[in-house]
Short mmCIF file of C-alpha atoms and ligand atoms in Angstrom, two decimals:
data_model
loop_
_atom_site.label_atom_id
_atom_site.label_comp_id
_atom_site.label_asym_id
_atom_site.label_seq_id
_atom_site.Cartn_x
_atom_site.Cartn_y
_atom_site.Cartn_z
CA UNK A 1 18.00 -25.03 -0.68
CA UNK A 2 20.54 -22.39 -1.57
CA UNK A 3 19.88 -20.31 -4.62
CA UNK A 4 23.46 -19.87 -5.71
CA UNK A 5 23.24 -22.35 -8.53
CA UNK A 6 19.48 -22.20 -8.80
CA UNK A 7 18.95 -19.07 -10.85
CA UNK A 8 18.38 -20.41 -14.37
CA UNK A 9 21.03 -18.75 -16.56
CA UNK A 10 18.45 -17.62 -19.13
CA UNK A 11 16.24 -15.85 -16.55
CA UNK A 12 18.04 -12.59 -15.64
CA UNK A 13 18.49 -11.51 -19.25
CA UNK A 14 14.84 -12.27 -19.97
CA UNK A 15 13.81 -9.46 -17.59
CA UNK A 16 13.32 -6.64 -20.07
CA UNK A 17 14.39 -3.35 -18.41
CA UNK A 18 13.06 -1.10 -21.17
CA UNK A 19 9.74 -2.93 -21.46
CA UNK A 20 9.24 -2.51 -17.70
CA UNK A 21 10.22 1.19 -17.78
CA UNK A 22 7.98 1.91 -20.77
CA UNK A 23 5.05 0.25 -18.99
CA UNK A 24 5.66 2.29 -15.81
CA UNK A 25 5.82 5.53 -17.82
CA UNK A 26 2.60 4.51 -19.58
CA UNK A 27 0.89 3.94 -16.25
CA UNK A 28 2.25 7.27 -14.94
CA UNK A 29 0.29 9.09 -17.67
CA UNK A 30 -2.96 7.86 -16.10
CA UNK A 31 -3.45 10.53 -13.44
CA UNK A 32 -0.31 12.52 -14.30
CA UNK A 33 0.18 15.67 -12.16
CA UNK A 34 2.91 18.35 -12.44
CA UNK A 35 6.43 17.38 -11.39
CA UNK A 36 6.26 13.81 -12.69
CA UNK A 37 3.63 12.94 -10.13
CA UNK A 38 0.54 10.75 -10.21
CA UNK A 39 -2.92 11.15 -8.69
CA UNK A 40 -4.78 7.88 -9.38
CA UNK A 41 -7.18 7.07 -6.56
CA UNK A 42 -8.73 3.65 -6.14
CA UNK A 43 -12.04 2.88 -7.87
CA UNK A 44 -11.89 5.82 -10.29
CA UNK A 45 -11.99 5.91 -14.09
CA UNK A 46 -8.20 6.40 -14.08
CA UNK A 47 -7.87 3.27 -11.92
CA UNK A 48 -10.03 1.33 -14.39
CA UNK A 49 -7.94 2.58 -17.33
CA UNK A 50 -4.75 1.45 -15.59
CA UNK A 51 -6.27 -1.96 -14.88
CA UNK A 52 -7.31 -2.35 -18.54
CA UNK A 53 -3.78 -1.52 -19.64
CA UNK A 54 -2.36 -4.17 -17.28
CA UNK A 55 -4.95 -6.73 -18.44
CA UNK A 56 -4.00 -6.03 -22.08
CA UNK A 57 -0.32 -6.72 -21.37
CA UNK A 58 -1.13 -9.79 -19.29
CA UNK A 59 -3.48 -11.43 -21.78
CA UNK A 60 -0.94 -10.76 -24.57
CA UNK A 61 1.54 -12.63 -22.40
CA UNK A 62 -0.81 -15.59 -22.05
CA UNK A 63 -2.05 -15.04 -18.48
CA UNK A 64 -5.72 -15.43 -17.52
CA UNK A 65 -7.59 -12.66 -15.69
CA UNK A 66 -10.08 -12.77 -12.81
CA UNK A 67 -11.45 -10.35 -10.21
CA UNK A 68 -13.04 -10.90 -6.78
CA UNK A 69 -15.87 -9.08 -5.00
CA UNK A 70 -13.43 -6.60 -3.47
CA UNK A 71 -12.18 -5.82 -6.97
CA UNK A 72 -8.78 -7.42 -6.29
CA UNK A 73 -7.39 -8.26 -9.73
CA UNK A 74 -5.58 -11.57 -10.42
CA UNK A 75 -3.49 -12.56 -13.49
CA UNK A 76 -2.68 -16.28 -13.56
CA UNK A 77 0.20 -18.22 -15.17
CA UNK A 78 -0.46 -21.96 -15.21
CA UNK A 79 2.15 -24.31 -13.75
CA UNK A 80 2.84 -27.95 -14.56
CA UNK A 81 0.61 -28.86 -11.59
CA UNK A 82 -2.51 -26.71 -12.03
CA UNK A 83 -3.98 -27.84 -8.71
CA UNK A 84 -0.85 -26.88 -6.76
CA UNK A 85 -1.01 -23.86 -4.45
CA UNK A 86 0.12 -20.83 -6.47
CA UNK A 87 2.92 -18.41 -5.64
CA UNK A 88 1.21 -15.01 -5.26
CA UNK A 89 3.07 -11.82 -6.12
CA UNK A 90 1.94 -8.22 -6.62
CA UNK A 91 1.13 -4.94 -4.90
CA UNK A 92 -1.32 -2.06 -5.51
CA UNK A 93 -2.10 0.26 -8.45
CA UNK A 94 -3.75 3.15 -6.61
CA UNK A 95 -1.65 6.17 -5.64
CA UNK A 96 -1.62 8.93 -3.07
CA UNK A 97 -3.34 12.15 -4.27
CA UNK A 98 0.10 13.81 -4.50
CA UNK A 99 1.87 10.57 -5.32
CA UNK A 100 4.78 9.33 -7.39
CA UNK A 101 5.26 7.05 -10.40
CA UNK A 102 6.51 3.97 -8.54
CA UNK A 103 4.76 3.42 -5.16
CA UNK A 104 2.65 0.26 -5.58
CA UNK A 105 2.43 0.16 -9.35
CA UNK A 106 6.07 -0.99 -9.75
CA UNK A 107 5.31 -4.09 -7.67
CA UNK A 108 2.45 -5.01 -10.01
CA UNK A 109 4.36 -4.25 -13.23
CA UNK A 110 7.43 -6.07 -11.84
CA UNK A 111 5.33 -9.13 -10.99
CA UNK A 112 4.03 -9.28 -14.56
CA UNK A 113 7.56 -8.70 -15.88
CA UNK A 114 8.88 -11.54 -13.69
CA UNK A 115 6.28 -13.98 -15.00
CA UNK A 116 6.87 -12.88 -18.59
CA UNK A 117 10.61 -13.33 -18.10
CA UNK A 118 10.07 -16.86 -16.77
CA UNK A 119 7.97 -17.63 -19.87
CA UNK A 120 10.29 -15.81 -22.30
CA UNK A 121 13.24 -17.73 -20.85
CA UNK A 122 11.45 -20.95 -21.78
CA UNK A 123 11.18 -22.00 -18.14
CA UNK A 124 8.34 -23.94 -16.56
CA UNK A 125 7.26 -23.91 -12.93
CA UNK A 126 5.69 -26.69 -10.89
CA UNK A 127 3.27 -24.26 -9.27
CA UNK A 128 0.98 -21.73 -10.90
CA UNK A 129 1.97 -18.10 -10.34
CA UNK A 130 -0.63 -15.40 -9.71
CA UNK A 131 -0.03 -11.67 -10.08
CA UNK A 132 -2.32 -9.60 -7.85
CA UNK A 133 -3.32 -5.92 -7.76
CA UNK A 134 -4.92 -5.23 -4.37
CA UNK A 135 -7.80 -2.77 -4.08
CA UNK A 136 -7.30 0.57 -2.28
CA UNK A 137 -3.96 0.09 -0.51
CA UNK A 138 -3.39 3.81 0.00
CA UNK A 139 -6.65 4.69 1.71
CA UNK A 140 -6.38 8.22 0.27
CA UNK A 141 -9.90 8.48 -1.14
CA UNK A 142 -11.51 5.93 1.19
CA UNK A 143 -9.89 5.25 4.56
CA UNK A 144 -8.50 2.86 5.63
CA UNK A 145 -5.78 1.56 3.36
CA UNK A 146 -5.28 -2.10 2.48
CA UNK A 147 -9.03 -2.72 2.11
CA UNK A 148 -8.52 -5.31 -0.65
CA UNK A 149 -5.92 -7.39 1.19
CA UNK A 150 -7.68 -7.01 4.56
CA UNK A 151 -10.99 -8.28 3.18
CA UNK A 152 -9.26 -11.03 1.15
CA UNK A 153 -7.32 -12.31 4.19
CA UNK A 154 -10.38 -12.18 6.47
CA UNK A 155 -8.86 -9.41 8.62
CA UNK A 156 -12.07 -7.37 8.14
CA UNK A 157 -15.44 -8.07 6.57
CA UNK A 158 -15.67 -6.62 3.08
CA UNK A 159 -18.86 -4.79 4.14
CA UNK A 160 -17.02 -3.00 7.01
CA UNK A 161 -16.42 0.09 4.95
CA UNK A 162 -19.66 0.36 2.96
CA UNK A 163 -20.58 3.72 4.47
CA UNK A 164 -17.13 5.30 4.26
CA UNK A 165 -17.44 8.33 1.95
CA UNK A 166 -14.91 10.35 -0.02
CA UNK A 167 -14.73 14.15 0.04
CA UNK A 168 -17.55 14.35 -2.51
CA UNK A 169 -19.84 12.10 -0.47
CA UNK A 170 -19.49 9.03 -2.72
CA UNK A 171 -19.51 5.90 -0.56
CA UNK A 172 -16.96 3.10 -0.87
CA UNK A 173 -19.77 0.65 -1.63
CA UNK A 174 -21.12 2.84 -4.47
CA UNK A 175 -17.65 3.29 -5.98
CA UNK A 176 -16.94 -0.46 -5.69
CA UNK A 177 -20.23 -1.34 -7.37
CA UNK A 178 -19.55 1.16 -10.17
CA UNK A 179 -16.11 -0.43 -10.75
CA UNK A 180 -17.47 -3.98 -10.63
CA UNK A 181 -20.18 -3.03 -13.15
CA UNK A 182 -17.58 -1.45 -15.46
CA UNK A 183 -15.58 -4.70 -15.22
CA UNK A 184 -18.57 -7.03 -15.60
CA UNK A 185 -16.82 -8.65 -18.59
CA UNK A 186 -14.03 -10.00 -16.35
CA UNK A 187 -14.36 -13.53 -14.92
CA UNK A 188 -15.15 -13.62 -11.23
CA UNK A 189 -13.34 -15.58 -8.53
CA UNK A 190 -14.27 -16.11 -4.87
CA UNK A 191 -12.86 -13.69 -2.28
CA UNK A 192 -10.06 -15.09 -0.20
CA UNK A 193 -7.43 -17.86 0.03
CA UNK A 194 -9.98 -20.59 -0.67
CA UNK A 195 -9.27 -24.00 -2.16
CA UNK A 196 -6.71 -24.00 -4.95
CA UNK A 197 -6.35 -20.21 -4.59
CA UNK A 198 -4.62 -20.50 -1.20
CA UNK A 199 -1.09 -19.38 -2.03
CA UNK A 200 2.03 -21.33 -1.05
CA UNK A 201 3.87 -18.00 -0.55
CA UNK A 202 3.46 -14.25 -1.17
CA UNK A 203 6.16 -11.85 -2.32
CA UNK A 204 5.72 -8.10 -2.92
CA UNK A 205 8.21 -5.89 -4.70
CA UNK A 206 8.04 -2.24 -3.60
CA UNK A 207 10.19 0.90 -3.55
CA UNK A 208 11.79 1.45 -0.12
CA UNK A 209 10.25 4.91 0.37
CA UNK A 210 13.13 5.64 2.74
CA UNK A 211 16.86 6.54 2.60
CA UNK A 212 18.69 3.42 3.82
CA UNK A 213 19.51 1.55 0.60
CA UNK A 214 20.69 4.66 -1.25
CA UNK A 215 22.77 5.83 1.74
CA UNK A 216 24.74 2.59 1.77
CA UNK A 217 24.85 2.16 -2.03
CA UNK A 218 22.83 -1.06 -1.77
CA UNK A 219 20.69 -2.62 -4.49
CA UNK A 220 18.10 -4.73 -2.65
CA UNK A 221 16.20 -4.52 0.64
CA UNK A 222 15.38 -7.94 2.11
CA UNK A 223 12.34 -6.94 4.12
CA UNK A 224 12.06 -8.81 7.44
CA UNK A 225 8.93 -7.14 8.78
CA UNK A 226 6.62 -4.12 8.80
CA UNK A 227 6.00 -1.69 11.65
CA UNK A 228 2.51 -1.22 13.04
CA UNK A 229 0.09 1.51 12.01
CA UNK A 230 -3.05 2.88 13.67
CA UNK A 231 -5.35 5.46 12.06
CA UNK A 232 -7.87 7.59 13.97
CA UNK A 233 -10.34 10.30 12.96
CA UNK A 234 -11.14 13.08 15.44
CA UNK A 235 -14.38 15.05 15.00
CA UNK A 236 -14.52 18.32 16.97
CA UNK A 237 -17.90 20.08 17.34
CA UNK A 238 -18.35 23.69 18.47
CA UNK A 239 -20.47 26.63 17.35
CA UNK A 240 -20.08 28.89 14.36
CA UNK A 241 -19.94 32.65 15.03
CA UNK A 242 -19.22 35.92 13.29
CA UNK A 243 -15.44 36.51 13.29
CA UNK A 244 -15.91 40.22 14.04
CA UNK A 245 -18.71 40.38 16.55
CA UNK A 246 -18.54 37.25 18.70
CA UNK A 247 -16.50 37.81 21.87
CA UNK A 248 -13.58 35.36 21.94
CA UNK A 249 -14.28 34.42 25.55
CA UNK A 250 -17.71 33.04 24.53
CA UNK A 251 -16.64 31.12 21.47
CA UNK A 252 -16.77 27.35 20.87
CA UNK A 253 -14.11 27.55 18.17
CA UNK A 254 -13.42 24.06 16.72
CA UNK A 255 -10.11 25.13 15.12
CA UNK A 256 -8.76 26.61 18.36
CA UNK A 257 -9.82 23.42 20.11
CA UNK A 258 -8.03 21.29 17.49
CA UNK A 259 -4.86 23.25 18.20
CA UNK A 260 -5.15 22.43 21.92
CA UNK A 261 -5.82 18.76 21.12
CA UNK A 262 -2.86 18.43 18.73
CA UNK A 263 -0.54 20.10 21.26
CA UNK A 264 -1.64 17.58 23.87
CA UNK A 265 -1.15 14.69 21.40
CA UNK A 266 2.34 16.01 20.58
CA UNK A 267 3.18 15.71 24.28
CA UNK A 268 1.71 12.19 24.45
CA UNK A 269 3.63 10.99 21.40
CA UNK A 270 6.90 12.90 21.90
CA UNK A 271 9.76 10.44 21.30
CA UNK A 272 13.37 11.74 21.58
CA UNK A 273 14.50 8.63 19.67
CA UNK A 274 12.14 9.59 16.79
CA UNK A 275 10.86 6.02 16.44
CA UNK A 276 7.19 6.73 17.28
CA UNK A 277 5.65 8.55 14.30
CA UNK A 278 2.62 10.82 14.81
CA UNK A 279 1.11 12.57 11.80
CA UNK A 280 -1.90 14.82 11.31
CA UNK A 281 -2.19 14.74 7.53
CA UNK A 282 -5.73 15.81 6.76
CA UNK A 283 -7.78 18.65 8.31
CA UNK A 284 -11.32 19.43 7.16
CA UNK A 285 -12.87 22.63 8.53
CA UNK A 286 -16.51 23.76 8.39
CA UNK A 287 -17.64 26.24 7.21
CA UNK A 288 -14.03 26.85 6.07
CA UNK A 289 -14.30 30.59 5.48
CA UNK A 290 -12.06 33.31 6.84
CA UNK A 291 -14.67 35.36 8.66
CA UNK A 292 -16.73 32.69 10.40
CA UNK A 293 -15.66 30.78 13.52
CA UNK A 294 -15.42 27.06 12.69
CA UNK A 295 -18.09 24.90 14.23
CA UNK A 296 -16.67 21.60 12.99
CA UNK A 297 -13.21 20.18 12.39
CA UNK A 298 -12.36 16.63 11.31
CA UNK A 299 -8.69 15.67 11.41
CA UNK A 300 -6.80 12.42 10.93
CA UNK A 301 -4.16 10.76 13.09
CA UNK A 302 -1.59 8.33 11.70
CA UNK A 303 0.44 6.60 14.44
CA UNK A 304 3.30 4.18 13.72
CA UNK A 305 5.73 2.11 15.79
CA UNK A 306 7.58 -1.20 15.39
CA UNK A 307 6.72 -2.37 18.94
CA UNK A 308 3.20 -3.72 19.48
CA UNK A 309 3.07 -2.78 23.18
CA UNK A 310 4.06 0.84 22.56
CA UNK A 311 1.65 1.14 19.64
CA UNK A 312 -1.13 -0.27 21.83
CA UNK A 313 -0.24 1.93 24.83
CA UNK A 314 0.05 5.19 22.87
CA UNK A 315 -2.89 4.46 20.57
CA UNK A 316 -5.14 3.54 23.48
CA UNK A 317 -4.25 6.82 25.21
CA UNK A 318 -5.36 9.03 22.31
CA UNK A 319 -9.07 9.18 23.14
CA UNK A 320 -8.42 10.19 26.78
CA UNK A 321 -5.85 12.78 25.72
CA UNK A 322 -8.36 14.33 23.30
CA UNK A 323 -11.08 14.56 25.95
CA UNK A 324 -8.70 16.05 28.53
CA UNK A 325 -7.63 18.78 26.10
CA UNK A 326 -11.17 20.04 25.44
CA UNK A 327 -12.20 23.45 26.78
CA UNK A 328 -15.26 24.67 24.88
CA UNK A 329 -16.16 21.98 22.33
CA UNK A 330 -17.03 18.28 22.24
CA UNK A 331 -15.07 15.67 20.31
CA UNK A 332 -15.33 12.02 19.21
CA UNK A 333 -12.42 9.75 18.29
CA UNK A 334 -12.91 6.83 15.86
CA UNK A 335 -10.26 4.22 15.11
CA UNK A 336 -10.20 3.59 11.36
CA UNK A 337 -7.26 1.22 10.77
CA UNK A 338 -5.17 -1.15 12.89
CA UNK A 339 -2.21 -2.97 11.39
CA UNK A 340 -0.10 -4.45 14.18
CA UNK A 341 3.67 -4.88 13.64
CA UNK A 342 4.45 -8.02 11.65
CA UNK A 343 7.59 -10.11 11.20
CA UNK A 344 7.96 -12.28 8.09
CA UNK A 345 8.92 -15.91 8.73
CA UNK A 346 12.37 -16.74 7.37
CA UNK A 347 11.35 -18.69 4.26
CA UNK A 348 10.70 -15.78 1.86
CA UNK A 349 13.35 -13.34 3.15
CA UNK A 350 15.92 -16.16 2.90
CA UNK A 351 14.85 -16.88 -0.69
CA UNK A 352 15.08 -13.17 -1.56
CA UNK A 353 18.54 -12.86 0.01
CA UNK A 354 19.78 -15.98 -1.79
CA UNK A 355 18.45 -14.66 -5.11
CA UNK A 356 20.12 -11.27 -4.60
CA UNK A 357 23.41 -12.99 -3.76
CA UNK A 358 23.19 -15.34 -6.74
CA UNK A 359 22.66 -12.29 -8.94
CA UNK A 360 25.69 -10.50 -7.46
CA UNK A 361 23.59 -7.75 -5.87
CA UNK A 362 24.25 -6.03 -2.53
CA UNK A 363 21.36 -6.53 -0.12
CA UNK A 364 20.39 -5.44 3.38
CA UNK A 365 17.92 -7.03 5.78
CA UNK A 366 15.58 -4.27 6.95
CA UNK A 367 12.11 -3.50 8.31
CA UNK A 368 9.53 -1.42 6.47
CA UNK A 369 8.37 1.92 7.86
CA UNK A 370 5.50 2.02 5.37
CA UNK A 371 2.61 -0.39 5.68
CA UNK A 372 1.96 -2.84 2.84
CA UNK A 373 -0.57 -5.42 1.74
CA UNK A 374 2.06 -8.04 2.63
CA UNK A 375 1.20 -7.29 6.28
CA UNK A 376 -2.15 -9.02 5.84
CA UNK A 377 -0.78 -12.01 3.96
CA UNK A 378 1.37 -13.08 6.96
CA UNK A 379 -1.43 -15.10 8.63
CA UNK A 380 -2.26 -16.77 5.29
CA UNK A 381 1.12 -17.96 3.99
CA UNK A 382 4.89 -17.37 4.22
CA UNK A 383 5.30 -13.77 2.98
CA UNK A 384 8.02 -11.28 2.22
CA UNK A 385 9.02 -8.18 0.30
CA UNK A 386 11.79 -6.90 -1.93
CA UNK A 387 12.81 -3.21 -1.75
CA UNK A 388 14.71 -1.14 -4.29
CA UNK A 389 16.27 2.26 -3.43
CA UNK A 390 14.26 5.50 -3.41
CA UNK A 391 16.18 8.61 -4.49
CA UNK A 392 16.59 10.81 -1.44
CA UNK A 393 14.26 8.48 0.43
CA UNK A 394 11.36 10.45 -1.03
CA UNK A 395 7.89 8.96 -1.56
CA UNK A 396 4.23 10.01 -1.45
CA UNK A 397 5.50 12.94 -3.54
CA UNK A 398 5.82 13.64 -7.30
CA UNK A 399 9.63 13.60 -7.12
CA UNK A 400 9.62 9.92 -6.01
CA UNK A 401 12.25 8.22 -8.23
CA UNK A 402 14.03 4.92 -8.80
CA UNK A 403 16.13 4.37 -11.95
CA UNK A 404 15.29 1.85 -14.69
CA UNK A 405 18.45 -0.10 -13.81
CA UNK A 406 17.61 -0.24 -10.10
CA UNK A 407 14.06 -1.37 -10.89
CA UNK A 408 15.32 -4.06 -13.30
CA UNK A 409 17.69 -5.38 -10.62
CA UNK A 410 14.73 -5.65 -8.26
CA UNK A 411 12.67 -7.41 -10.88
CA UNK A 412 15.47 -9.90 -11.53
CA UNK A 413 15.52 -10.75 -7.83
CA UNK A 414 11.72 -11.04 -7.91
CA UNK A 415 11.80 -13.33 -10.97
CA UNK A 416 14.49 -15.55 -9.43
CA UNK A 417 12.64 -15.73 -6.10
CA UNK A 418 9.26 -16.44 -7.69
CA UNK A 419 10.84 -19.14 -9.88
CA UNK A 420 12.51 -20.67 -6.80
CA UNK A 421 9.30 -20.62 -4.71
CA UNK A 422 7.23 -21.94 -7.62
CA UNK A 423 9.48 -24.99 -7.91
CA UNK A 424 9.59 -25.99 -4.24
O1 HGY B 1 1.04 4.79 4.27
C1 HGY B 1 1.76 3.85 3.97
O2 HGY B 1 2.58 3.42 4.76
C2 HGY B 1 1.68 3.20 2.60
O3 HGY B 1 2.75 3.68 1.84
N1 HGY B 1 0.44 3.47 1.94
MN1 MN B 2 2.68 1.38 -1.55
MN1 MN B 3 1.95 4.51 -0.44
MN1 MN B 4 1.95 -1.34 0.07
#
């Protein structure tokens, strides 16, 4: 069905640009850091405060709240057929430690805004609509990312990460239990797409986090797929020594060894076309003092590529490359996260494109360089994403910015798409 004449005339105006912007600025105060940034890690007090704020807005708007054992948060709008499979829409509320005001949280606020606009416009939907905030998408405090959507979709057992600890030694399981206890007043729901909770479709609104839409003066990204990501942790073990007395030729210096390993990995992953992305983003050194030789180094590897075979080939070669680079230390390589490249089936991207067209917006079909929870919804139901431009293509940084108008345009496309999908 084409959307051209299917956007209810009262819907676009019911999307309240200033209400949405005010809510985003309110959320940005929870974990505010200099430069308009946000540091709001998953399963922290700040995360709980943000969730309470969202729940307040949602219950005022007449939605019902529930939470599952992975702390995924759901806000439900009833349809005319309560037993019908719901349309699911949302994103994540946690941020990078040096994050911005829009990554993740806009998709959740926009989903609530879209449902409120449908209600404010006096429209009904055949299907229920559920807004979701997925637990720990960023994986900043507890690796990997997308824990909530991976456990919910059955991609990994929810107990897989119990022992994963943050920099202070708090385990994921302990932090999850603390959050669940603090939210004991919220109704529970089973984990996963079970029974009436199995969605008919999933749509996630998100900032592009790249330069393409802005460069071509476009309003909307119709996301067709997401490239693959693999995360590894490398632990190098050597021996600590006195920086002044130990002869260099006898040292088992874990930092020097890391340098050799990273140089070898740079050769392995060198790509003149700059499509393969290799990042070492975190380095932890022990004892981390200027006048002692390091006996331990832990560093992370983030590898990305849109082609499954290349991602498999290069990712599988990392462990051997690390071992071959060693001179004086030992090292172990652990894979922490595997999200293979995904392509969305046509249903949702087509609906998004039709909605953008019906609203007179300029759109572009494009793949996502960032991973998203939508990646793990693909095996469960027809899925898709809507992008809005990022100023300068910047994200995972305090200067991340999208204007109120650009966000409202994205939310209008989201509202029109959700309304369309909820009436099919
Ligand atoms: O890392 C990512 O791609 C996502 O933005 N967390
Ligand atoms: Mn995100
Ligand atoms: Mn992110
Ligand atoms: Mn995401």
